[in-house]
Amino acid sequence: MLVRVLENKCGAGGTCAKICPELFRIKAGSRKAEVVMDRVPLHLEECCLKAVESCPNNAIAVFTD
């Protein structure tokens, strides 16, 4: 699974980073989220999907490979 944050949609709420801090973080200076690693390890897939579902702006895209 691959994941991306769509910066143009990100509202800087930080929900994803709170739910799955191993995968998402807030960029310094912008308050928008970014992905720490593009490919989601199996042990983080569940928290990644929770972050996707919880994003109020639908700013996280998930791709299966």
mmCIF file with all atom_site columns, N, CA and C in Angstrom, residues 4-57:
data_model
loop_
_atom_site.group_PDB
_atom_site.id
_atom_site.type_symbol
_atom_site.label_atom_id
_atom_site.label_alt_id
_atom_site.label_comp_id
_atom_site.label_asym_id
_atom_site.label_entity_id
_atom_site.label_seq_id
_atom_site.pdbx_PDB_ins_code
_atom_site.Cartn_x
_atom_site.Cartn_y
_atom_site.Cartn_z
_atom_site.occupancy
_atom_site.B_iso_or_equiv
_atom_site.pdbx_formal_charge
_atom_site.auth_seq_id
_atom_site.auth_comp_id
_atom_site.auth_asym_id
_atom_site.auth_atom_id
_atom_site.pdbx_PDB_model_num
ATOM 1   N N  . ARG A 1 4  ? -0.266  9.016  0.193  1.00 0.00 ? 4  ARG A N  1
ATOM 2   C CA . ARG A 1 4  ? 0.152   10.391 -0.118 1.00 0.00 ? 4  ARG A CA 1
ATOM 3   C C  . ARG A 1 4  ? -0.791  11.370 0.586  1.00 0.00 ? 4  ARG A C  1
ATOM 4   N N  . VAL A 1 5  ? -0.257  12.502 1.001  1.00 0.00 ? 5  VAL A N  1
ATOM 5   C CA . VAL A 1 5  ? -1.087  13.596 1.522  1.00 0.00 ? 5  VAL A CA 1
ATOM 6   C C  . VAL A 1 5  ? -1.248  14.598 0.389  1.00 0.00 ? 5  VAL A C  1
ATOM 7   N N  . LEU A 1 6  ? -2.480  14.945 0.093  1.00 0.00 ? 6  LEU A N  1
ATOM 8   C CA . LEU A 1 6  ? -2.782  15.920 -0.949 1.00 0.00 ? 6  LEU A CA 1
ATOM 9   C C  . LEU A 1 6  ? -2.732  17.311 -0.315 1.00 0.00 ? 6  LEU A C  1
ATOM 10  N N  . GLU A 1 7  ? -1.601  17.983 -0.507 1.00 0.00 ? 7  GLU A N  1
ATOM 11  C CA . GLU A 1 7  ? -1.357  19.259 0.181  1.00 0.00 ? 7  GLU A CA 1
ATOM 12  C C  . GLU A 1 7  ? -2.429  20.301 -0.098 1.00 0.00 ? 7  GLU A C  1
ATOM 13  N N  . ASN A 1 8  ? -2.948  20.311 -1.307 1.00 0.00 ? 8  ASN A N  1
ATOM 14  C CA . ASN A 1 8  ? -3.958  21.311 -1.646 1.00 0.00 ? 8  ASN A CA 1
ATOM 15  C C  . ASN A 1 8  ? -5.272  21.088 -0.897 1.00 0.00 ? 8  ASN A C  1
ATOM 16  N N  . LYS A 1 9  ? -5.475  19.892 -0.353 1.00 0.00 ? 9  LYS A N  1
ATOM 17  C CA . LYS A 1 9  ? -6.685  19.598 0.420  1.00 0.00 ? 9  LYS A CA 1
ATOM 18  C C  . LYS A 1 9  ? -6.445  19.608 1.924  1.00 0.00 ? 9  LYS A C  1
ATOM 19  N N  . CYS A 1 10 ? -5.188  19.474 2.337  1.00 0.00 ? 10 CYS A N  1
ATOM 20  C CA . CYS A 1 10 ? -4.867  19.358 3.760  1.00 0.00 ? 10 CYS A CA 1
ATOM 21  C C  . CYS A 1 10 ? -5.232  20.646 4.492  1.00 0.00 ? 10 CYS A C  1
ATOM 22  N N  . GLY A 1 11 ? -6.034  20.498 5.545  1.00 0.00 ? 11 GLY A N  1
ATOM 23  C CA . GLY A 1 11 ? -6.475  21.650 6.316  1.00 0.00 ? 11 GLY A CA 1
ATOM 24  C C  . GLY A 1 11 ? -5.648  21.900 7.559  1.00 0.00 ? 11 GLY A C  1
ATOM 25  N N  . ALA A 1 12 ? -4.555  21.185 7.700  1.00 0.00 ? 12 ALA A N  1
ATOM 26  C CA . ALA A 1 12 ? -3.612  21.383 8.807  1.00 0.00 ? 12 ALA A CA 1
ATOM 27  C C  . ALA A 1 12 ? -4.220  21.079 10.171 1.00 0.00 ? 12 ALA A C  1
ATOM 28  N N  . GLY A 1 13 ? -5.153  20.149 10.209 1.00 0.00 ? 13 GLY A N  1
ATOM 29  C CA . GLY A 1 13 ? -5.743  19.771 11.491 1.00 0.00 ? 13 GLY A CA 1
ATOM 30  C C  . GLY A 1 13 ? -4.874  18.836 12.307 1.00 0.00 ? 13 GLY A C  1
ATOM 31  N N  . GLY A 1 14 ? -4.046  18.062 11.633 1.00 0.00 ? 14 GLY A N  1
ATOM 32  C CA . GLY A 1 14 ? -3.134  17.164 12.324 1.00 0.00 ? 14 GLY A CA 1
ATOM 33  C C  . GLY A 1 14 ? -3.745  15.869 12.810 1.00 0.00 ? 14 GLY A C  1
ATOM 34  N N  . THR A 1 15 ? -4.961  15.574 12.392 1.00 0.00 ? 15 THR A N  1
ATOM 35  C CA . THR A 1 15 ? -5.621  14.351 12.842 1.00 0.00 ? 15 THR A CA 1
ATOM 36  C C  . THR A 1 15 ? -4.822  13.110 12.467 1.00 0.00 ? 15 THR A C  1
ATOM 37  N N  . CYS A 1 16 ? -4.310  13.079 11.257 1.00 0.00 ? 16 CYS A N  1
ATOM 38  C CA . CYS A 1 16 ? -3.562  11.905 10.801 1.00 0.00 ? 16 CYS A CA 1
ATOM 39  C C  . CYS A 1 16 ? -2.318  11.676 11.657 1.00 0.00 ? 16 CYS A C  1
ATOM 40  N N  . ALA A 1 17 ? -1.624  12.740 11.990 1.00 0.00 ? 17 ALA A N  1
ATOM 41  C CA . ALA A 1 17 ? -0.406  12.622 12.797 1.00 0.00 ? 17 ALA A CA 1
ATOM 42  C C  . ALA A 1 17 ? -0.722  12.187 14.230 1.00 0.00 ? 17 ALA A C  1
ATOM 43  N N  . LYS A 1 18 ? -1.895  12.532 14.716 1.00 0.00 ? 18 LYS A N  1
ATOM 44  C CA . LYS A 1 18 ? -2.303  12.089 16.052 1.00 0.00 ? 18 LYS A CA 1
ATOM 45  C C  . LYS A 1 18 ? -2.673  10.614 16.052 1.00 0.00 ? 18 LYS A C  1
ATOM 46  N N  . ILE A 1 19 ? -3.320  10.168 14.982 1.00 0.00 ? 19 ILE A N  1
ATOM 47  C CA . ILE A 1 19 ? -3.770  8.785  14.892 1.00 0.00 ? 19 ILE A CA 1
ATOM 48  C C  . ILE A 1 19 ? -2.628  7.837  14.545 1.00 0.00 ? 19 ILE A C  1
ATOM 49  N N  . CYS A 1 20 ? -1.762  8.261  13.633 1.00 0.00 ? 20 CYS A N  1
ATOM 50  C CA . CYS A 1 20 ? -0.698  7.384  13.154 1.00 0.00 ? 20 CYS A CA 1
ATOM 51  C C  . CYS A 1 20 ? 0.625   8.159  13.038 1.00 0.00 ? 20 CYS A C  1
ATOM 52  N N  . PRO A 1 21 ? 1.217   8.515  14.174 1.00 0.00 ? 21 PRO A N  1
ATOM 53  C CA . PRO A 1 21 ? 2.427   9.339  14.151 1.00 0.00 ? 21 PRO A CA 1
ATOM 54  C C  . PRO A 1 21 ? 3.645   8.651  13.550 1.00 0.00 ? 21 PRO A C  1
ATOM 55  N N  . GLU A 1 22 ? 3.611   7.328  13.451 1.00 0.00 ? 22 GLU A N  1
ATOM 56  C CA . GLU A 1 22 ? 4.720   6.620  12.828 1.00 0.00 ? 22 GLU A CA 1
ATOM 57  C C  . GLU A 1 22 ? 4.756   6.840  11.322 1.00 0.00 ? 22 GLU A C  1
ATOM 58  N N  . LEU A 1 23 ? 3.614   7.251  10.758 1.00 0.00 ? 23 LEU A N  1
ATOM 59  C CA . LEU A 1 23 ? 3.483   7.389  9.312  1.00 0.00 ? 23 LEU A CA 1
ATOM 60  C C  . LEU A 1 23 ? 3.315   8.833  8.850  1.00 0.00 ? 23 LEU A C  1
ATOM 61  N N  . PHE A 1 24 ? 2.669   9.658  9.677  1.00 0.00 ? 24 PHE A N  1
ATOM 62  C CA . PHE A 1 24 ? 2.404   11.048 9.314  1.00 0.00 ? 24 PHE A CA 1
ATOM 63  C C  . PHE A 1 24 ? 3.046   11.996 10.319 1.00 0.00 ? 24 PHE A C  1
ATOM 64  N N  . ARG A 1 25 ? 3.438   13.159 9.857  1.00 0.00 ? 25 ARG A N  1
ATOM 65  C CA . ARG A 1 25 ? 3.928   14.214 10.746 1.00 0.00 ? 25 ARG A CA 1
ATOM 66  C C  . ARG A 1 25 ? 3.507   15.555 10.153 1.00 0.00 ? 25 ARG A C  1
ATOM 67  N N  . ILE A 1 26 ? 3.600   16.574 10.979 1.00 0.00 ? 26 ILE A N  1
ATOM 68  C CA . ILE A 1 26 ? 3.272   17.928 10.534 1.00 0.00 ? 26 ILE A CA 1
ATOM 69  C C  . ILE A 1 26 ? 4.562   18.598 10.065 1.00 0.00 ? 26 ILE A C  1
ATOM 70  N N  . LYS A 1 27 ? 4.511   19.161 8.877  1.00 0.00 ? 27 LYS A N  1
ATOM 71  C CA . LYS A 1 27 ? 5.686   19.836 8.321  1.00 0.00 ? 27 LYS A CA 1
ATOM 72  C C  . LYS A 1 27 ? 6.014   21.076 9.140  1.00 0.00 ? 27 LYS A C  1
ATOM 73  N N  . ALA A 1 28 ? 7.268   21.258 9.412  1.00 0.00 ? 28 ALA A N  1
ATOM 74  C CA . ALA A 1 28 ? 7.714   22.452 10.131 1.00 0.00 ? 28 ALA A CA 1
ATOM 75  C C  . ALA A 1 28 ? 7.443   23.678 9.265  1.00 0.00 ? 28 ALA A C  1
ATOM 76  N N  . GLY A 1 29 ? 6.839   24.663 9.854  1.00 0.00 ? 29 GLY A N  1
ATOM 77  C CA . GLY A 1 29 ? 6.588   25.919 9.163  1.00 0.00 ? 29 GLY A CA 1
ATOM 78  C C  . GLY A 1 29 ? 5.321   25.983 8.338  1.00 0.00 ? 29 GLY A C  1
ATOM 79  N N  . SER A 1 30 ? 4.692   24.836 8.053  1.00 0.00 ? 30 SER A N  1
ATOM 80  C CA . SER A 1 30 ? 3.488   24.899 7.216  1.00 0.00 ? 30 SER A CA 1
ATOM 81  C C  . SER A 1 30 ? 2.242   24.399 7.927  1.00 0.00 ? 30 SER A C  1
ATOM 82  N N  . ARG A 1 31 ? 2.420   23.610 8.975  1.00 0.00 ? 31 ARG A N  1
ATOM 83  C CA . ARG A 1 31 ? 1.326   23.006 9.734  1.00 0.00 ? 31 ARG A CA 1
ATOM 84  C C  . ARG A 1 31 ? 0.533   21.990 8.921  1.00 0.00 ? 31 ARG A C  1
ATOM 85  N N  . LYS A 1 32 ? 0.975   21.682 7.705  1.00 0.00 ? 32 LYS A N  1
ATOM 86  C CA . LYS A 1 32 ? 0.307   20.660 6.900  1.00 0.00 ? 32 LYS A CA 1
ATOM 87  C C  . LYS A 1 32 ? 0.996   19.324 7.109  1.00 0.00 ? 32 LYS A C  1
ATOM 88  N N  . ALA A 1 33 ? 0.247   18.269 6.883  1.00 0.00 ? 33 ALA A N  1
ATOM 89  C CA . ALA A 1 33 ? 0.773   16.927 7.094  1.00 0.00 ? 33 ALA A CA 1
ATOM 90  C C  . ALA A 1 33 ? 1.640   16.478 5.927  1.00 0.00 ? 33 ALA A C  1
ATOM 91  N N  . GLU A 1 34 ? 2.546   15.579 6.246  1.00 0.00 ? 34 GLU A N  1
ATOM 92  C CA . GLU A 1 34 ? 3.333   14.912 5.219  1.00 0.00 ? 34 GLU A CA 1
ATOM 93  C C  . GLU A 1 34 ? 3.516   13.466 5.635  1.00 0.00 ? 34 GLU A C  1
ATOM 94  N N  . VAL A 1 35 ? 3.826   12.635 4.669  1.00 0.00 ? 35 VAL A N  1
ATOM 95  C CA . VAL A 1 35 ? 4.032   11.218 4.914  1.00 0.00 ? 35 VAL A CA 1
ATOM 96  C C  . VAL A 1 35 ? 5.508   10.989 5.204  1.00 0.00 ? 35 VAL A C  1
ATOM 97  N N  . VAL A 1 36 ? 5.789   10.232 6.237  1.00 0.00 ? 36 VAL A N  1
ATOM 98  C CA . VAL A 1 36 ? 7.158   9.939  6.624  1.00 0.00 ? 36 VAL A CA 1
ATOM 99  C C  . VAL A 1 36 ? 7.765   8.899  5.678  1.00 0.00 ? 36 VAL A C  1
ATOM 100 N N  . MET A 1 37 ? 6.951   7.933  5.242  1.00 0.00 ? 37 MET A N  1
ATOM 101 C CA . MET A 1 37 ? 7.404   6.907  4.297  1.00 0.00 ? 37 MET A CA 1
ATOM 102 C C  . MET A 1 37 ? 6.280   6.629  3.309  1.00 0.00 ? 37 MET A C  1
ATOM 103 N N  . ASP A 1 38 ? 6.605   6.557  2.033  1.00 0.00 ? 38 ASP A N  1
ATOM 104 C CA . ASP A 1 38 ? 5.584   6.355  1.000  1.00 0.00 ? 38 ASP A CA 1
ATOM 105 C C  . ASP A 1 38 ? 4.915   4.990  1.084  1.00 0.00 ? 38 ASP A C  1
ATOM 106 N N  . ARG A 1 39 ? 5.708   3.970  1.257  1.00 0.00 ? 39 ARG A N  1
ATOM 107 C CA . ARG A 1 39 ? 5.168   2.605  1.336  1.00 0.00 ? 39 ARG A CA 1
ATOM 108 C C  . ARG A 1 39 ? 4.796   2.311  2.788  1.00 0.00 ? 39 ARG A C  1
ATOM 109 N N  . VAL A 1 40 ? 3.565   1.892  2.990  1.00 0.00 ? 40 VAL A N  1
ATOM 110 C CA . VAL A 1 40 ? 3.061   1.635  4.343  1.00 0.00 ? 40 VAL A CA 1
ATOM 111 C C  . VAL A 1 40 ? 3.426   0.209  4.752  1.00 0.00 ? 40 VAL A C  1
ATOM 112 N N  . PRO A 1 41 ? 4.188   0.051  5.833  1.00 0.00 ? 41 PRO A N  1
ATOM 113 C CA . PRO A 1 41 ? 4.496   -1.293 6.323  1.00 0.00 ? 41 PRO A CA 1
ATOM 114 C C  . PRO A 1 41 ? 3.216   -1.984 6.803  1.00 0.00 ? 41 PRO A C  1
ATOM 115 N N  . LEU A 1 42 ? 3.203   -3.289 6.703  1.00 0.00 ? 42 LEU A N  1
ATOM 116 C CA . LEU A 1 42 ? 2.012   -4.055 7.094  1.00 0.00 ? 42 LEU A CA 1
ATOM 117 C C  . LEU A 1 42 ? 1.529   -3.718 8.495  1.00 0.00 ? 42 LEU A C  1
ATOM 118 N N  . HIS A 1 43 ? 2.444   -3.542 9.428  1.00 0.00 ? 43 HIS A N  1
ATOM 119 C CA . HIS A 1 43 ? 2.030   -3.288 10.808 1.00 0.00 ? 43 HIS A CA 1
ATOM 120 C C  . HIS A 1 43 ? 1.423   -1.891 11.007 1.00 0.00 ? 43 HIS A C  1
ATOM 121 N N  . LEU A 1 44 ? 1.519   -1.007 9.998  1.00 0.00 ? 44 LEU A N  1
ATOM 122 C CA . LEU A 1 44 ? 0.924   0.329  10.105 1.00 0.00 ? 44 LEU A CA 1
ATOM 123 C C  . LEU A 1 44 ? -0.309  0.515  9.206  1.00 0.00 ? 44 LEU A C  1
ATOM 124 N N  . GLU A 1 45 ? -0.689  -0.513 8.473  1.00 0.00 ? 45 GLU A N  1
ATOM 125 C CA . GLU A 1 45 ? -1.821  -0.370 7.556  1.00 0.00 ? 45 GLU A CA 1
ATOM 126 C C  . GLU A 1 45 ? -3.114  -0.004 8.274  1.00 0.00 ? 45 GLU A C  1
ATOM 127 N N  . GLU A 1 46 ? -3.373  -0.624 9.407  1.00 0.00 ? 46 GLU A N  1
ATOM 128 C CA . GLU A 1 46 ? -4.619  -0.352 10.132 1.00 0.00 ? 46 GLU A CA 1
ATOM 129 C C  . GLU A 1 46 ? -4.687  1.101  10.609 1.00 0.00 ? 46 GLU A C  1
ATOM 130 N N  . CYS A 1 47 ? -3.613  1.608  11.211 1.00 0.00 ? 47 CYS A N  1
ATOM 131 C CA . CYS A 1 47 ? -3.651  2.994  11.687 1.00 0.00 ? 47 CYS A CA 1
ATOM 132 C C  . CYS A 1 47 ? -3.665  3.963  10.505 1.00 0.00 ? 47 CYS A C  1
ATOM 133 N N  . CYS A 1 48 ? -3.040  3.587  9.385  1.00 0.00 ? 48 CYS A N  1
ATOM 134 C CA . CYS A 1 48 ? -3.091  4.429  8.189  1.00 0.00 ? 48 CYS A CA 1
ATOM 135 C C  . CYS A 1 48 ? -4.532  4.572  7.703  1.00 0.00 ? 48 CYS A C  1
ATOM 136 N N  . LEU A 1 49 ? -5.249  3.465  7.631  1.00 0.00 ? 49 LEU A N  1
ATOM 137 C CA . LEU A 1 49 ? -6.637  3.508  7.171  1.00 0.00 ? 49 LEU A CA 1
ATOM 138 C C  . LEU A 1 49 ? -7.529  4.281  8.137  1.00 0.00 ? 49 LEU A C  1
ATOM 139 N N  . LYS A 1 50 ? -7.247  4.199  9.437  1.00 0.00 ? 50 LYS A N  1
ATOM 140 C CA . LYS A 1 50 ? -7.997  5.007  10.408 1.00 0.00 ? 50 LYS A CA 1
ATOM 141 C C  . LYS A 1 50 ? -7.746  6.490  10.174 1.00 0.00 ? 50 LYS A C  1
ATOM 142 N N  . ALA A 1 51 ? -6.501  6.843  9.866  1.00 0.00 ? 51 ALA A N  1
ATOM 143 C CA . ALA A 1 51 ? -6.173  8.248  9.573  1.00 0.00 ? 51 ALA A CA 1
ATOM 144 C C  . ALA A 1 51 ? -6.891  8.719  8.318  1.00 0.00 ? 51 ALA A C  1
ATOM 145 N N  . VAL A 1 52 ? -6.935  7.866  7.305  1.00 0.00 ? 52 VAL A N  1
ATOM 146 C CA . VAL A 1 52 ? -7.644  8.206  6.053  1.00 0.00 ? 52 VAL A CA 1
ATOM 147 C C  . VAL A 1 52 ? -9.111  8.475  6.349  1.00 0.00 ? 52 VAL A C  1
ATOM 148 N N  . GLU A 1 53 ? -9.741  7.590  7.090  1.00 0.00 ? 53 GLU A N  1
ATOM 149 C CA . GLU A 1 53 ? -11.165 7.729  7.417  1.00 0.00 ? 53 GLU A CA 1
ATOM 150 C C  . GLU A 1 53 ? -11.441 8.951  8.282  1.00 0.00 ? 53 GLU A C  1
ATOM 151 N N  . SER A 1 54 ? -10.483 9.335  9.105  1.00 0.00 ? 54 SER A N  1
ATOM 152 C CA . SER A 1 54 ? -10.680 10.442 10.050 1.00 0.00 ? 54 SER A CA 1
ATOM 153 C C  . SER A 1 54 ? -10.347 11.809 9.478  1.00 0.00 ? 54 SER A C  1
ATOM 154 N N  . CYS A 1 55 ? -9.706  11.849 8.323  1.00 0.00 ? 55 CYS A N  1
ATOM 155 C CA . CYS A 1 55 ? -9.319  13.134 7.743  1.00 0.00 ? 55 CYS A CA 1
ATOM 156 C C  . CYS A 1 55 ? -10.566 13.912 7.314  1.00 0.00 ? 55 CYS A C  1
ATOM 157 N N  . PRO A 1 56 ? -10.808 15.078 7.903  1.00 0.00 ? 56 PRO A N  1
ATOM 158 C CA . PRO A 1 56 ? -12.026 15.832 7.585  1.00 0.00 ? 56 PRO A CA 1
ATOM 159 C C  . PRO A 1 56 ? -12.031 16.421 6.172  1.00 0.00 ? 56 PRO A C  1
ATOM 160 N N  . ASN A 1 57 ? -10.877 16.505 5.545  1.00 0.00 ? 57 ASN A N  1
ATOM 161 C CA . ASN A 1 57 ? -10.775 17.106 4.205  1.00 0.00 ? 57 ASN A CA 1
ATOM 162 C C  . ASN A 1 57 ? -10.514 16.087 3.102  1.00 0.00 ? 57 ASN A C  1
#
